[in-house]
Amino acid sequence: MTDHPRPAKTGSPFIIYRFTEMSSERRKPYPFDTIEPKWQQHWASHGSNRTLNPGDLGFDASRPKYFVLDMFPYPSGSGLHVGHPEGYTATDIVTRFKRMNGFNVLHPMGWDAFGLPAEQHAIKTGEHPRFNTQRNIANFRRQLQSLGFAYDWEREINTTDPGYVRWTQWIFLQLYHSYFDDATQRARPIAELEARGLSRDEVDAQRLAFVDEAPVNWSPDLGTVLANEEVEEWREKGHTVERRLLRQWKLRITKYAERLMADLDGLDWPESIKISQRNWIGRSEGARVTFFVEVPPRGSTSNEGKPGSKMGPRIEVFTTRPDTLFGATYMVLAPEHPLVDGIASAGQREAIAAYRAACAAKSDLERTELAKEKTGVDTGALAINPANSERIPIWIADYVLMGYGTGAIMAVPGHDARDWEFATKLGLPIQRVVSEEPPATSGDAPCHLPPLEAFEGNGFAVNSGFLDGLRTPEAKKAITSWLIERGWGHGTINYKLRDWLFSRQRYWGEPFPIIWDESSGHHSAIPATELPLLAPELEDYKPTGDPRGPLAKAKDWIRYSDHARRETNTMPQWAGSCWYYLRFCDPRNEERFVSEEAEKYWMGGGKPGGVDLYVGGTEHAVLHLLYARFWHKVLFDLGHLSTPEPFQRLVNQGLILGENGQKMSKSIGNVVNPDDVVREFGADSLRLFEMFMGPLTDTKPWSTAGVQGVHRFLARVWRLVLEANEAGEWTLVPTLAEVEPAPALRKAEHAAIKKVTGDIEGLAFNTAISAMMVLSNALTAASPRPVGVLRTLLVLLSPFAPHLAEELWAELAARFAGMTGLASEQVWPAYEEQFLIEDEIEIAIQIAGKLRDKIVIKKDLPSEEVQKLALAAPKIAEALAGKVPRKVIVVPNKIVNVVP
RNA sequence: GCCGCCAUGGCGAAAUGGCAGACGCAGCAGACUUAAAAUCUGCUUCUCAGAAAUGGGAGUACCGGUUCGAGUCCGGUUGGCGGCACCA
């Protein structure tokens, strides 16, 4: 079929779209299917979205910069879903708006292309994952380009490109070659430690990228480690998952806990995301306390020793409530705690071994899921409570986690719900040491009874020797000083944040640029000149069940030299996304991961700096957004970056639900494919609808009728300029004229400019669109139709529906004088307050807060006169019946409230 | 359990403490049409009275408070959504 509407080559001063009567396809309300590809091509071939760097020919340094970033997608096989264009359209509108306001705008797009789905495809087909990834990227790019986004495609990046992998590995080496200096709280070159004469092992123990033996969820048949969240899912599918101690690479993010926490304050981020990050980092203030294990163990009689004298091993605990030390009636060690074997009494060893075995078999998830049932085993050892010298039993229980604090606790069942539960179940003593009420002067009975449940709040110390009577905060200070004096403890801060497990047993990821010396067992970095280090081609990508991962199969590749072999683990997918925003600033640089000049310009050099606007979903609240901040800070410390934070302003777009209000999913069958929407209604309609649905940050359901609604609006705008003649051609509307608009229309024009401008700045796109609808409705009624107002509408509309705006602008430019360039290149209009001012305004009159009447008065009339007129208004006079009101509130130009 | 967010017509939603429901969807009526679609115009929170014009009352989950005035601010309750979850 050739009868799709298309531009006719005629001598006409403006373009004609012909469509035939015989077309079997229903006539489109406007020819979006012709004009959209046409303008996309035009923008591409004219470099309309090209963004220059400082130093480039034609770069205008006088313009301010603006960096608008989308969270780049993983190019999955199923293509774009309608959630992607939501954020992308929002940033596109801001980009176009800022450009029209004279900014140099950096608005790039790329691909977070390492990932498990491509690897699984490779396992299934034997084809290298690169090919499937390339196909998916091509599809994503096609889909994004069909939506007319103003990305600078010259800056497209792909995390799997050798030219990108090289710098990801280079950044890893920066971490590897650094340590964290506690004194200055900064990363420093590891060479400083070497210069101080530290041994090889001492240096390795301080690297920001280091090797650690860690218990992980290992699945032999999948041949990989799994995240805690994944364990359940794979078990259900019949795979085995076990806890296994494996040698893993980790990144020392914990050293940055304090800065990652503190620097959140200066960021313009949603409060909920900041809270998530704070919770994840989990800062808590408290104290370290040393307990001494009593030797000889329980049963022996002679024990005159005091804590502090040379006794058995010490157990360090962390507590946020040192003020409750007198109430510590037992201790608990994590089952994996290294001290357990040394202190356990002979009679308990068997029970301990059995308990430990049972715990080891549980995943972290199971361990927390079964949290309700507390279990544990007595070690048979006793510790001495330093506060009151009482002997208290030492237990092991899996409600104490090896990974937090010191892996040991002092149990205060009177004032901790978990300890209470454990003590109650196992019949351990419970002591009250905090009272809600100020202690009675006589210091009598009630305080001495154990409480009926754990009281975790603040109060007054009781049964606590020298602390008695002190409020909780004071008691904390007093006991901490007391511990410091005796060398039994000190105040400290603990974080929940763990070091970042950075290695994966996968093929499709960045190999570590690390080799191992076979004789010494030491690791070292390969020289930066050998980067990128790419994974070798494999015969097949199936897992081997070997915890070294699929790369272990490449025997030649592994062999680095006579005595050294390569690390075979790969980096997680996060690695590439940790720094992609930096690469966008200077994506083709082969000398540096980003040039200093480009980084300074786009990342803002001074003050807050960073990405000016970052839009994406909430799913990355703590992972990507925390990891990227961490890498950024390390690179900043090492002098490679000019700002301490990457993303100054963050906005989360809301989820788009299916038409039935449920989350879109294939199984429910409510997934909307953007390609279908573009085919039926056009890219401009899809863009406009996604912005019109509601506030950007809200969760909101899809509505096909709603798409039709905005589509109709765009068609109405089209018909403001063009109308179909009898031959079925679009011709210019005859009433279009260069005339002064009537005052009401002029006012509507300037009101729209004001509203749309403010709403784009506030990311309130839904109300911006409604303002344009109002202006368009006003224009529909105007005859003659003033071209000036139409031009304004098209310029305002251009960031939202760029194709339509461009086309109609060209139509008008061909017919009317003084219109040059593209709609998208126009200077953003300014509104003039004078056109918004009205001489007469209607004000409401209330009696006791209830609307009773309205009057039209001159604007800015003095309050006394407004009051006089208001009281004289028919309904008001009638209601008052001559009585004098007690009070009259006049809000100038708005409302009058009469209090009778 | 803890933390956070939210609650407005039949639906998506608007409303610097100042006329609740802009704009859109759906619906109804009219115009155009042989007819339908499309398009244009008007109506459209609920309720009571009225033939109508119009007029009265109620109304932003619920209860209370602050205020001349509350969808908006404060306290509590209920319901929904999201995140964290034995972190000592």
PDB file of N, CA and C in Angstrom, chain A residues 725-772:
ATOM      1  N   ASN A 725      -9.003  20.174   3.130  1.00  0.00           N
ATOM      2  CA  ASN A 725      -9.940  20.654   2.085  1.00  0.00           C
ATOM      3  C   ASN A 725     -10.686  19.470   1.492  1.00  0.00           C
ATOM      4  N   GLU A 726     -11.514  19.768   0.482  1.00  0.00           N
ATOM      5  CA  GLU A 726     -12.351  18.705  -0.080  1.00  0.00           C
ATOM      6  C   GLU A 726     -11.529  17.604  -0.721  1.00  0.00           C
ATOM      7  N   ALA A 727     -10.347  17.970  -1.226  1.00  0.00           N
ATOM      8  CA  ALA A 727      -9.491  16.970  -1.864  1.00  0.00           C
ATOM      9  C   ALA A 727      -8.750  16.136  -0.826  1.00  0.00           C
ATOM     10  N   GLY A 728      -8.979  16.440   0.409  1.00  0.00           N
ATOM     11  CA  GLY A 728      -8.310  15.679   1.446  1.00  0.00           C
ATOM     12  C   GLY A 728      -6.892  16.141   1.695  1.00  0.00           C
ATOM     13  N   GLU A 729      -6.618  17.393   1.364  1.00  0.00           N
ATOM     14  CA  GLU A 729      -5.292  17.934   1.623  1.00  0.00           C
ATOM     15  C   GLU A 729      -5.344  18.878   2.803  1.00  0.00           C
ATOM     16  N   TRP A 730      -4.219  18.944   3.518  1.00  0.00           N
ATOM     17  CA  TRP A 730      -4.155  19.884   4.638  1.00  0.00           C
ATOM     18  C   TRP A 730      -3.732  21.237   4.104  1.00  0.00           C
ATOM     19  N   THR A 731      -4.553  22.223   4.316  1.00  0.00           N
ATOM     20  CA  THR A 731      -4.221  23.568   3.840  1.00  0.00           C
ATOM     21  C   THR A 731      -4.297  24.535   5.013  1.00  0.00           C
ATOM     22  N   LEU A 732      -3.622  25.662   4.835  1.00  0.00           N
ATOM     23  CA  LEU A 732      -3.546  26.614   5.932  1.00  0.00           C
ATOM     24  C   LEU A 732      -4.930  27.147   6.296  1.00  0.00           C
ATOM     25  N   VAL A 733      -5.194  27.289   7.558  1.00  0.00           N
ATOM     26  CA  VAL A 733      -6.464  27.836   8.022  1.00  0.00           C
ATOM     27  C   VAL A 733      -6.566  29.284   7.549  1.00  0.00           C
ATOM     28  N   PRO A 734      -7.633  29.633   6.834  1.00  0.00           N
ATOM     29  CA  PRO A 734      -7.712  30.968   6.225  1.00  0.00           C
ATOM     30  C   PRO A 734      -7.824  32.102   7.231  1.00  0.00           C
ATOM     31  N   THR A 735      -8.307  31.848   8.403  1.00  0.00           N
ATOM     32  CA  THR A 735      -8.480  32.966   9.342  1.00  0.00           C
ATOM     33  C   THR A 735      -7.192  33.322  10.076  1.00  0.00           C
ATOM     34  N   LEU A 736      -6.109  32.592   9.803  1.00  0.00           N
ATOM     35  CA  LEU A 736      -4.820  32.929  10.417  1.00  0.00           C
ATOM     36  C   LEU A 736      -4.366  34.290   9.938  1.00  0.00           C
ATOM     37  N   ALA A 737      -3.968  35.140  10.842  1.00  0.00           N
ATOM     38  CA  ALA A 737      -3.541  36.480  10.431  1.00  0.00           C
ATOM     39  C   ALA A 737      -2.602  37.089  11.447  1.00  0.00           C
ATOM     40  N   GLU A 738      -1.736  37.952  10.940  1.00  0.00           N
ATOM     41  CA  GLU A 738      -0.844  38.705  11.823  1.00  0.00           C
ATOM     42  C   GLU A 738      -1.638  39.845  12.432  1.00  0.00           C
ATOM     43  N   VAL A 739      -2.409  39.561  13.450  1.00  0.00           N
ATOM     44  CA  VAL A 739      -3.199  40.620  14.086  1.00  0.00           C
ATOM     45  C   VAL A 739      -2.920  40.624  15.577  1.00  0.00           C
ATOM     46  N   GLU A 740      -3.190  41.762  16.190  1.00  0.00           N
ATOM     47  CA  GLU A 740      -3.086  41.859  17.641  1.00  0.00           C
ATOM     48  C   GLU A 740      -4.187  40.996  18.262  1.00  0.00           C
ATOM     49  N   PRO A 741      -3.870  40.167  19.199  1.00  0.00           N
ATOM     50  CA  PRO A 741      -4.930  39.400  19.845  1.00  0.00           C
ATOM     51  C   PRO A 741      -5.799  40.294  20.727  1.00  0.00           C
ATOM     52  N   ALA A 742      -7.022  39.855  20.915  1.00  0.00           N
ATOM     53  CA  ALA A 742      -7.910  40.564  21.844  1.00  0.00           C
ATOM     54  C   ALA A 742      -7.290  40.473  23.243  1.00  0.00           C
ATOM     55  N   PRO A 743      -7.590  41.436  24.113  1.00  0.00           N
ATOM     56  CA  PRO A 743      -6.984  41.452  25.454  1.00  0.00           C
ATOM     57  C   PRO A 743      -7.124  40.127  26.194  1.00  0.00           C
ATOM     58  N   ALA A 744      -8.290  39.508  26.077  1.00  0.00           N
ATOM     59  CA  ALA A 744      -8.498  38.251  26.800  1.00  0.00           C
ATOM     60  C   ALA A 744      -7.552  37.175  26.281  1.00  0.00           C
ATOM     61  N   LEU A 745      -7.359  37.140  24.982  1.00  0.00           N
ATOM     62  CA  LEU A 745      -6.482  36.134  24.390  1.00  0.00           C
ATOM     63  C   LEU A 745      -5.023  36.439  24.737  1.00  0.00           C
ATOM     64  N   ARG A 746      -4.677  37.711  24.704  1.00  0.00           N
ATOM     65  CA  ARG A 746      -3.328  38.111  25.087  1.00  0.00           C
ATOM     66  C   ARG A 746      -3.064  37.717  26.540  1.00  0.00           C
ATOM     67  N   LYS A 747      -4.073  37.895  27.350  1.00  0.00           N
ATOM     68  CA  LYS A 747      -3.908  37.512  28.745  1.00  0.00           C
ATOM     69  C   LYS A 747      -3.723  35.998  28.854  1.00  0.00           C
ATOM     70  N   ALA A 748      -4.520  35.258  28.107  1.00  0.00           N
ATOM     71  CA  ALA A 748      -4.397  33.798  28.128  1.00  0.00           C
ATOM     72  C   ALA A 748      -3.003  33.378  27.672  1.00  0.00           C
ATOM     73  N   GLU A 749      -2.486  34.064  26.671  1.00  0.00           N
ATOM     74  CA  GLU A 749      -1.165  33.756  26.143  1.00  0.00           C
ATOM     75  C   GLU A 749      -0.103  33.924  27.232  1.00  0.00           C
ATOM     76  N   HIS A 750      -0.148  35.062  27.894  1.00  0.00           N
ATOM     77  CA  HIS A 750       0.890  35.328  28.890  1.00  0.00           C
ATOM     78  C   HIS A 750       0.697  34.504  30.159  1.00  0.00           C
ATOM     79  N   ALA A 751      -0.550  34.214  30.470  1.00  0.00           N
ATOM     80  CA  ALA A 751      -0.794  33.331  31.618  1.00  0.00           C
ATOM     81  C   ALA A 751      -0.207  31.956  31.338  1.00  0.00           C
ATOM     82  N   ALA A 752      -0.346  31.497  30.089  1.00  0.00           N
ATOM     83  CA  ALA A 752       0.192  30.179  29.724  1.00  0.00           C
ATOM     84  C   ALA A 752       1.725  30.190  29.798  1.00  0.00           C
ATOM     85  N   ILE A 753       2.330  31.275  29.292  1.00  0.00           N
ATOM     86  CA  ILE A 753       3.795  31.353  29.362  1.00  0.00           C
ATOM     87  C   ILE A 753       4.249  31.244  30.817  1.00  0.00           C
ATOM     88  N   LYS A 754       3.595  32.007  31.663  1.00  0.00           N
ATOM     89  CA  LYS A 754       3.981  32.032  33.076  1.00  0.00           C
ATOM     90  C   LYS A 754       3.823  30.653  33.712  1.00  0.00           C
ATOM     91  N   LYS A 755       2.660  30.050  33.469  1.00  0.00           N
ATOM     92  CA  LYS A 755       2.352  28.759  34.090  1.00  0.00           C
ATOM     93  C   LYS A 755       3.291  27.661  33.576  1.00  0.00           C
ATOM     94  N   VAL A 756       3.470  27.589  32.265  1.00  0.00           N
ATOM     95  CA  VAL A 756       4.290  26.518  31.691  1.00  0.00           C
ATOM     96  C   VAL A 756       5.746  26.665  32.146  1.00  0.00           C
ATOM     97  N   THR A 757       6.248  27.891  32.144  1.00  0.00           N
ATOM     98  CA  THR A 757       7.626  28.130  32.572  1.00  0.00           C
ATOM     99  C   THR A 757       7.837  27.667  34.013  1.00  0.00           C
ATOM    100  N   GLY A 758       6.961  28.121  34.890  1.00  0.00           N
ATOM    101  CA  GLY A 758       7.095  27.752  36.303  1.00  0.00           C
ATOM    102  C   GLY A 758       6.917  26.263  36.518  1.00  0.00           C
ATOM    103  N   ASP A 759       5.993  25.672  35.772  1.00  0.00           N
ATOM    104  CA  ASP A 759       5.714  24.249  35.972  1.00  0.00           C
ATOM    105  C   ASP A 759       6.844  23.363  35.471  1.00  0.00           C
ATOM    106  N   ILE A 760       7.520  23.754  34.393  1.00  0.00           N
ATOM    107  CA  ILE A 760       8.655  22.944  33.931  1.00  0.00           C
ATOM    108  C   ILE A 760       9.752  23.007  34.981  1.00  0.00           C
ATOM    109  N   GLU A 761       9.993  24.203  35.505  1.00  0.00           N
ATOM    110  CA  GLU A 761      11.032  24.326  36.530  1.00  0.00           C
ATOM    111  C   GLU A 761      10.698  23.484  37.753  1.00  0.00           C
ATOM    112  N   GLY A 762       9.395  23.371  38.073  1.00  0.00           N
ATOM    113  CA  GLY A 762       8.984  22.572  39.226  1.00  0.00           C
ATOM    114  C   GLY A 762       8.677  21.128  38.874  1.00  0.00           C
ATOM    115  N   LEU A 763       8.958  20.730  37.645  1.00  0.00           N
ATOM    116  CA  LEU A 763       8.669  19.384  37.134  1.00  0.00           C
ATOM    117  C   LEU A 763       7.181  19.019  37.263  1.00  0.00           C
ATOM    118  N   ALA A 764       6.308  20.038  37.201  1.00  0.00           N
ATOM    119  CA  ALA A 764       4.859  19.804  37.277  1.00  0.00           C
ATOM    120  C   ALA A 764       4.305  19.809  35.856  1.00  0.00           C
ATOM    121  N   PHE A 765       4.665  18.759  35.107  1.00  0.00           N
ATOM    122  CA  PHE A 765       4.345  18.753  33.683  1.00  0.00           C
ATOM    123  C   PHE A 765       2.855  18.604  33.421  1.00  0.00           C
ATOM    124  N   ASN A 766       2.142  17.909  34.313  1.00  0.00           N
ATOM    125  CA  ASN A 766       0.713  17.709  34.090  1.00  0.00           C
ATOM    126  C   ASN A 766      -0.038  19.026  34.061  1.00  0.00           C
ATOM    127  N   THR A 767       0.309  19.938  34.955  1.00  0.00           N
ATOM    128  CA  THR A 767      -0.414  21.213  34.970  1.00  0.00           C
ATOM    129  C   THR A 767       0.097  22.140  33.862  1.00  0.00           C
ATOM    130  N   ALA A 768       1.360  21.957  33.468  1.00  0.00           N
ATOM    131  CA  ALA A 768       1.852  22.734  32.323  1.00  0.00           C
ATOM    132  C   ALA A 768       1.033  22.390  31.091  1.00  0.00           C
ATOM    133  N   ILE A 769       0.776  21.105  30.902  1.00  0.00           N
ATOM    134  CA  ILE A 769       0.010  20.670  29.733  1.00  0.00           C
ATOM    135  C   ILE A 769      -1.412  21.200  29.798  1.00  0.00           C
ATOM    136  N   SER A 770      -2.011  21.171  30.976  1.00  0.00           N
ATOM    137  CA  SER A 770      -3.386  21.680  31.069  1.00  0.00           C
ATOM    138  C   SER A 770      -3.417  23.171  30.748  1.00  0.00           C
ATOM    139  N   ALA A 771      -2.345  23.889  31.100  1.00  0.00           N
ATOM    140  CA  ALA A 771      -2.287  25.316  30.760  1.00  0.00           C
ATOM    141  C   ALA A 771      -2.239  25.517  29.241  1.00  0.00           C
ATOM    142  N   MET A 772      -1.523  24.640  28.566  1.00  0.00           N
ATOM    143  CA  MET A 772      -1.480  24.743  27.101  1.00  0.00           C
ATOM    144  C   MET A 772      -2.813  24.378  26.476  1.00  0.00           C
TER     145      MET A 772
END
